[in-house]
JSON list of C-alpha atoms in Angstrom, two decimals:
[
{"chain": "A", "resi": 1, "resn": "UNK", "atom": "CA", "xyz": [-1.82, -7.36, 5.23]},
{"chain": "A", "resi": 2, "resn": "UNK", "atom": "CA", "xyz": [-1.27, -5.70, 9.15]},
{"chain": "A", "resi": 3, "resn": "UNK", "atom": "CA", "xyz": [-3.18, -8.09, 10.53]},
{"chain": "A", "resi": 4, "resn": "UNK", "atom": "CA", "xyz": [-1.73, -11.32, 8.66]},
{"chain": "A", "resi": 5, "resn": "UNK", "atom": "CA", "xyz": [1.65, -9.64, 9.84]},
{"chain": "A", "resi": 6, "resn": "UNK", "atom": "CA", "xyz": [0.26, -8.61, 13.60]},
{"chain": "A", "resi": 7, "resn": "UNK", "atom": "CA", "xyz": [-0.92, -12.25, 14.32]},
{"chain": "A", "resi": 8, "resn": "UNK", "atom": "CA", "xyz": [1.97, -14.41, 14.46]},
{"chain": "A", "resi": 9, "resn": "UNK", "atom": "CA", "xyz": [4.01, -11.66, 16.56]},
{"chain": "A", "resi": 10, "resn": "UNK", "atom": "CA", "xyz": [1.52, -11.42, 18.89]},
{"chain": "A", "resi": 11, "resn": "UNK", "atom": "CA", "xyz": [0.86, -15.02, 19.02]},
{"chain": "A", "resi": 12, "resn": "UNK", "atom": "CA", "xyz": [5.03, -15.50, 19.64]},
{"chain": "A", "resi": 13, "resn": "UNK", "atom": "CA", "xyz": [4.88, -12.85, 22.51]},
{"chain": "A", "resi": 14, "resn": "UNK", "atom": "CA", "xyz": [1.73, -14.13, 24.22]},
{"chain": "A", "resi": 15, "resn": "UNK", "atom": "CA", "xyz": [3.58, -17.73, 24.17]},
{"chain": "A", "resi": 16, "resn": "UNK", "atom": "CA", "xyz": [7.05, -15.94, 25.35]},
{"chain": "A", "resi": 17, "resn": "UNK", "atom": "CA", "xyz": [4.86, -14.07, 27.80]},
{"chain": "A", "resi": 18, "resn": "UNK", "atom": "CA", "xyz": [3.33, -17.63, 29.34]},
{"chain": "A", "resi": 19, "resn": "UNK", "atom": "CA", "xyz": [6.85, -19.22, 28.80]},
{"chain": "A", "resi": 20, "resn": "UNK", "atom": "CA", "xyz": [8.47, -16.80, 30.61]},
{"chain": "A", "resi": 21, "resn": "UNK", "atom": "CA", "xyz": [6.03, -16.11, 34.09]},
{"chain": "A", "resi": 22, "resn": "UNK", "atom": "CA", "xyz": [5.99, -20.21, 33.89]},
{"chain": "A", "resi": 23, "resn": "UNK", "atom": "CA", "xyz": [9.95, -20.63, 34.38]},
{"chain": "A", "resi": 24, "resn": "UNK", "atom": "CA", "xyz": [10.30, -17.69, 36.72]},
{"chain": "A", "resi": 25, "resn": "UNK", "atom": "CA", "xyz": [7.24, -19.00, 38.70]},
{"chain": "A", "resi": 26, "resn": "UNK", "atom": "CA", "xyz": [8.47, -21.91, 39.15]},
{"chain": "A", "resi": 27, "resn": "UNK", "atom": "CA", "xyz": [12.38, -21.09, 40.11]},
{"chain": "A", "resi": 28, "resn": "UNK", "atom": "CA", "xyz": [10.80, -18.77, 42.51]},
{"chain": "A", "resi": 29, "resn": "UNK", "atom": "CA", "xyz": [9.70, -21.54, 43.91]},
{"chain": "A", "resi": 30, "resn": "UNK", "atom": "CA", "xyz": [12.50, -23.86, 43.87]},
{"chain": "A", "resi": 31, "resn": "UNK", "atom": "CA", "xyz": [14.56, -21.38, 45.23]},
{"chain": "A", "resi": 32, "resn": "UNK", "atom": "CA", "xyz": [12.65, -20.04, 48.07]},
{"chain": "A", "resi": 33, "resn": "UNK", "atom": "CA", "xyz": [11.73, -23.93, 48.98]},
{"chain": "A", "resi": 34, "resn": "UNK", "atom": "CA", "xyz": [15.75, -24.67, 49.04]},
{"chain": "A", "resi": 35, "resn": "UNK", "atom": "CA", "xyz": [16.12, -21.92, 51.16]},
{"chain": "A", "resi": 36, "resn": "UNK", "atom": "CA", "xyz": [13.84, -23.52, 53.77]},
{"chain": "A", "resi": 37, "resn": "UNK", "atom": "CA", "xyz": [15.50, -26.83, 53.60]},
{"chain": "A", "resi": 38, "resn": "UNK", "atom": "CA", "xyz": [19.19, -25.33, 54.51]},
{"chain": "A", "resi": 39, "resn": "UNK", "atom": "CA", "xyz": [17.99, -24.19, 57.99]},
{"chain": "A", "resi": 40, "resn": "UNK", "atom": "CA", "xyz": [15.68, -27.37, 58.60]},
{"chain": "A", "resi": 41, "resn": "UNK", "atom": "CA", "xyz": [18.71, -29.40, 57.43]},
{"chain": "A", "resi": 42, "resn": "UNK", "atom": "CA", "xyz": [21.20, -27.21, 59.79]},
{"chain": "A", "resi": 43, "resn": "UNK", "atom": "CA", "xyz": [18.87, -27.56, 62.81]},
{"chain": "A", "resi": 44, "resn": "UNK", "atom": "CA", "xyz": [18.67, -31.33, 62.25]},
{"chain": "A", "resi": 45, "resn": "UNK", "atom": "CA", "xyz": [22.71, -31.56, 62.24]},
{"chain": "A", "resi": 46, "resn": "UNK", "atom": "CA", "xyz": [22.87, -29.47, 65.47]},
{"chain": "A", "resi": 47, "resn": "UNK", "atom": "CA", "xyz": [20.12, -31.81, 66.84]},
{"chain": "A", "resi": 48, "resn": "UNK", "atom": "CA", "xyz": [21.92, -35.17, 65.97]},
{"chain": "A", "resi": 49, "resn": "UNK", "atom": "CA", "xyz": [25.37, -33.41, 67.48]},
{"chain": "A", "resi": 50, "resn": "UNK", "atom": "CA", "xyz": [23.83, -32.01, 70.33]},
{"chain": "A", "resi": 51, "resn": "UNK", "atom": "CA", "xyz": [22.15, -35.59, 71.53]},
{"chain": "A", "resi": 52, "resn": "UNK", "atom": "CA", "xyz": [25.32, -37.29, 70.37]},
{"chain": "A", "resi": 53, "resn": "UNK", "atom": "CA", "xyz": [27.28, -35.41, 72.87]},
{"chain": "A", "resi": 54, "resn": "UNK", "atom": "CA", "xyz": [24.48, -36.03, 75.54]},
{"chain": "A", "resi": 55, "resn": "UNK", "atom": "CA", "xyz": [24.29, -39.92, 75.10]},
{"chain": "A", "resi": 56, "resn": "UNK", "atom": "CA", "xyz": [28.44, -39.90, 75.40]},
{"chain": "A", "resi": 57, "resn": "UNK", "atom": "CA", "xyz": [28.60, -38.13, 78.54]},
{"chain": "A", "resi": 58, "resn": "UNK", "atom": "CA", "xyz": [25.51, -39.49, 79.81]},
{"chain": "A", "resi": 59, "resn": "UNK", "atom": "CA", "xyz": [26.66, -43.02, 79.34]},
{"chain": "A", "resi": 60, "resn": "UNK", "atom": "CA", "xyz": [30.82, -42.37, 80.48]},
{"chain": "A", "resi": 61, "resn": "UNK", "atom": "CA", "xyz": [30.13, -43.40, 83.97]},
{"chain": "A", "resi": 62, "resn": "UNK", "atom": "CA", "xyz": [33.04, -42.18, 85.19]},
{"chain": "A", "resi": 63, "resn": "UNK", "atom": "CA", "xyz": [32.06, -38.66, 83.88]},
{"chain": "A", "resi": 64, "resn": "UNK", "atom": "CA", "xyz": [28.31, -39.33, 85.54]},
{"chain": "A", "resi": 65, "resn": "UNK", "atom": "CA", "xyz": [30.07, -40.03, 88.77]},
{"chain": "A", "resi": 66, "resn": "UNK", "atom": "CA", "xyz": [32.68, -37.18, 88.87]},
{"chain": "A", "resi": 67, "resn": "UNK", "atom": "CA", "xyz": [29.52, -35.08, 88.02]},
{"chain": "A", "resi": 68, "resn": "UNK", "atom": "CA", "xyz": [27.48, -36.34, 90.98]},
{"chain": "A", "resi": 69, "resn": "UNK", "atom": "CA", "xyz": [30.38, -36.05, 93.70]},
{"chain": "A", "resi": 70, "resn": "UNK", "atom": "CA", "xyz": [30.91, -32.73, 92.71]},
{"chain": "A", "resi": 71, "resn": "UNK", "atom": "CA", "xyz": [26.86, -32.12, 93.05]},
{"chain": "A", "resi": 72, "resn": "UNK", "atom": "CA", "xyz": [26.52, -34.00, 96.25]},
{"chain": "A", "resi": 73, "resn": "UNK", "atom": "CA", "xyz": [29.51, -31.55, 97.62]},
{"chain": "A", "resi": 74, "resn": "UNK", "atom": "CA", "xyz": [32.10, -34.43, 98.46]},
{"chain": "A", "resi": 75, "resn": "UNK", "atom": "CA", "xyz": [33.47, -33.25, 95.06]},
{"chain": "A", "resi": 76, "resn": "UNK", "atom": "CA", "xyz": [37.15, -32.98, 94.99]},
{"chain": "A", "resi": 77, "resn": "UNK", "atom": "CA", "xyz": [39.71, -31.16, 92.61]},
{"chain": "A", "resi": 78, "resn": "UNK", "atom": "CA", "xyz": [40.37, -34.92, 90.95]},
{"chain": "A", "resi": 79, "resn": "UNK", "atom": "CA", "xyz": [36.65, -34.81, 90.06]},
{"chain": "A", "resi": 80, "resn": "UNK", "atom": "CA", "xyz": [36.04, -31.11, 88.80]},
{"chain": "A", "resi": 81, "resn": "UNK", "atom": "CA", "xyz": [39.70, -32.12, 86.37]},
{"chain": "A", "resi": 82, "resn": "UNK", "atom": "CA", "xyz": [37.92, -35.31, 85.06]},
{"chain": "A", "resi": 83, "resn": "UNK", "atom": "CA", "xyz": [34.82, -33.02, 84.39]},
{"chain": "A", "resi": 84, "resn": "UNK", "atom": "CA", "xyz": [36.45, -29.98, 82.84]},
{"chain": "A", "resi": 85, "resn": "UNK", "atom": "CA", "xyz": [38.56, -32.39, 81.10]},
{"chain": "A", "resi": 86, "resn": "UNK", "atom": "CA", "xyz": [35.73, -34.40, 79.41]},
{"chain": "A", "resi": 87, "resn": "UNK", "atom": "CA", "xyz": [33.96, -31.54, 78.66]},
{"chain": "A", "resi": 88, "resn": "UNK", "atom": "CA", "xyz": [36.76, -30.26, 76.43]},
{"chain": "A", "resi": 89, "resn": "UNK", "atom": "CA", "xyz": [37.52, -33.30, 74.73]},
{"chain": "A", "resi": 90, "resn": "UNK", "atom": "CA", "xyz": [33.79, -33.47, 73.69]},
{"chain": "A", "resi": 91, "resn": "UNK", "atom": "CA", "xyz": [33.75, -29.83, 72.81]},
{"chain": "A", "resi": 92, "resn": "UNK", "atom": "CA", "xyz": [36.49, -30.39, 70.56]},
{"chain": "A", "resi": 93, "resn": "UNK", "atom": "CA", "xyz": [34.70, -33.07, 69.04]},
{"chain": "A", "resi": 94, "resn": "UNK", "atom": "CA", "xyz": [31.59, -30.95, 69.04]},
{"chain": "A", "resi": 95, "resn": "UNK", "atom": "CA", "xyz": [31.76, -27.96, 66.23]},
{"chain": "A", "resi": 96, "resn": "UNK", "atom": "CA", "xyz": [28.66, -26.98, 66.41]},
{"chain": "A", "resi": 97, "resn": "UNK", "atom": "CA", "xyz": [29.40, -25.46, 70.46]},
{"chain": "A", "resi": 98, "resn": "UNK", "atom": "CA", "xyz": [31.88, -23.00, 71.33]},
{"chain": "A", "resi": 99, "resn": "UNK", "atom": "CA", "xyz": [31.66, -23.58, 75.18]},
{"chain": "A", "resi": 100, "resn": "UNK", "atom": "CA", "xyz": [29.99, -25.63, 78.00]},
{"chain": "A", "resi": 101, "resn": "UNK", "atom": "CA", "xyz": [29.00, -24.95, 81.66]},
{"chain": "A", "resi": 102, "resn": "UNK", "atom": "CA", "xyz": [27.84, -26.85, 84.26]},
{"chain": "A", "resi": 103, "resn": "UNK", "atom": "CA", "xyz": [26.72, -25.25, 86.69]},
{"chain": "A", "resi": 104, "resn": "UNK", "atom": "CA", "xyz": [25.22, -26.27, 90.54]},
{"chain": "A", "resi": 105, "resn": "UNK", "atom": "CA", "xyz": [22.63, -24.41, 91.75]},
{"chain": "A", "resi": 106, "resn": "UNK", "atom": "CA", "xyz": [23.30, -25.47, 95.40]},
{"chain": "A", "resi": 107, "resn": "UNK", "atom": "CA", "xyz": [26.70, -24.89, 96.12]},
{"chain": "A", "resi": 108, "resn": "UNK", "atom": "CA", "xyz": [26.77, -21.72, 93.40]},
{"chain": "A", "resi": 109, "resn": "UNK", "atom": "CA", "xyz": [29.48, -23.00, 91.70]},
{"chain": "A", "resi": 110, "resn": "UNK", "atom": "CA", "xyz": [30.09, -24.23, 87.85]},
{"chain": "A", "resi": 111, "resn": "UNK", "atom": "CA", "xyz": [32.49, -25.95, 85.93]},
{"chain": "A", "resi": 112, "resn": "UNK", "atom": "CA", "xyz": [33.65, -23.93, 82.40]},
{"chain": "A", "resi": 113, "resn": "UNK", "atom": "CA", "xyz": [34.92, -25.26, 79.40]},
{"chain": "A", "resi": 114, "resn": "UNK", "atom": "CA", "xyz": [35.54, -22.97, 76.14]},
{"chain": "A", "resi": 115, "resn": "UNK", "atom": "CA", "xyz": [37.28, -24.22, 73.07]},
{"chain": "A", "resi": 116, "resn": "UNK", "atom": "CA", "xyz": [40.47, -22.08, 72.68]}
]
């Protein structure tokens, strides 16, 4: 009579058992593989924003040519306004940066523009 009663309760905990490292197994999983996802989707945002904001100053040739003026030397306080001045509109426009410097190696000077 024990064992006709010991059979189906170990039967129901074996399945439970099974059931239960199944499910947890596999939201484990889930979990952990959503949690890789967020970042890879993150980085591919910045990514998109970051060569967004390179193709719209790289193709405002007014921008290009204030830039090379200044980098040439003949730049005057007209051009380094037009620069900082682009650079902040774009930073605004940009959430993902929280400032932008240019800087020119041969005349040891830079251009700075932080979001306020």
């Amino acid at each position: 009579m024990l064992v006709i009663s010991v059979i189906p309760v170990l039967i129901i905990t074996i399945f439970a058992l099974v059931n239960t490292y199944t499910r947890i197994s596999q939201d484990t999983i889930r979990a952990n593989t959503e949690g890789m996802n967020r970042p890879k989707e993150q980085l591919s945002d910045y990514a998109r924003e970051l060569n967004g904001f390179y193709y719209s100053t790289e193709f405002n040739q007014g921008f290009k040519d204030a830039v090379l003026e200044k980098y040439a030397g003949r730049g005057t306080y007209q051009n380094s306004s037009q620069i900082r001045d682009m650079l902040l509109t774009k930073l605004n426009l940009t959430r993902s940066l929280s400032y932008i410097k240019i800087v020119f190696n041969t005349q040891n000077q830079g251009i700075y523009a932080d979001r306020a």
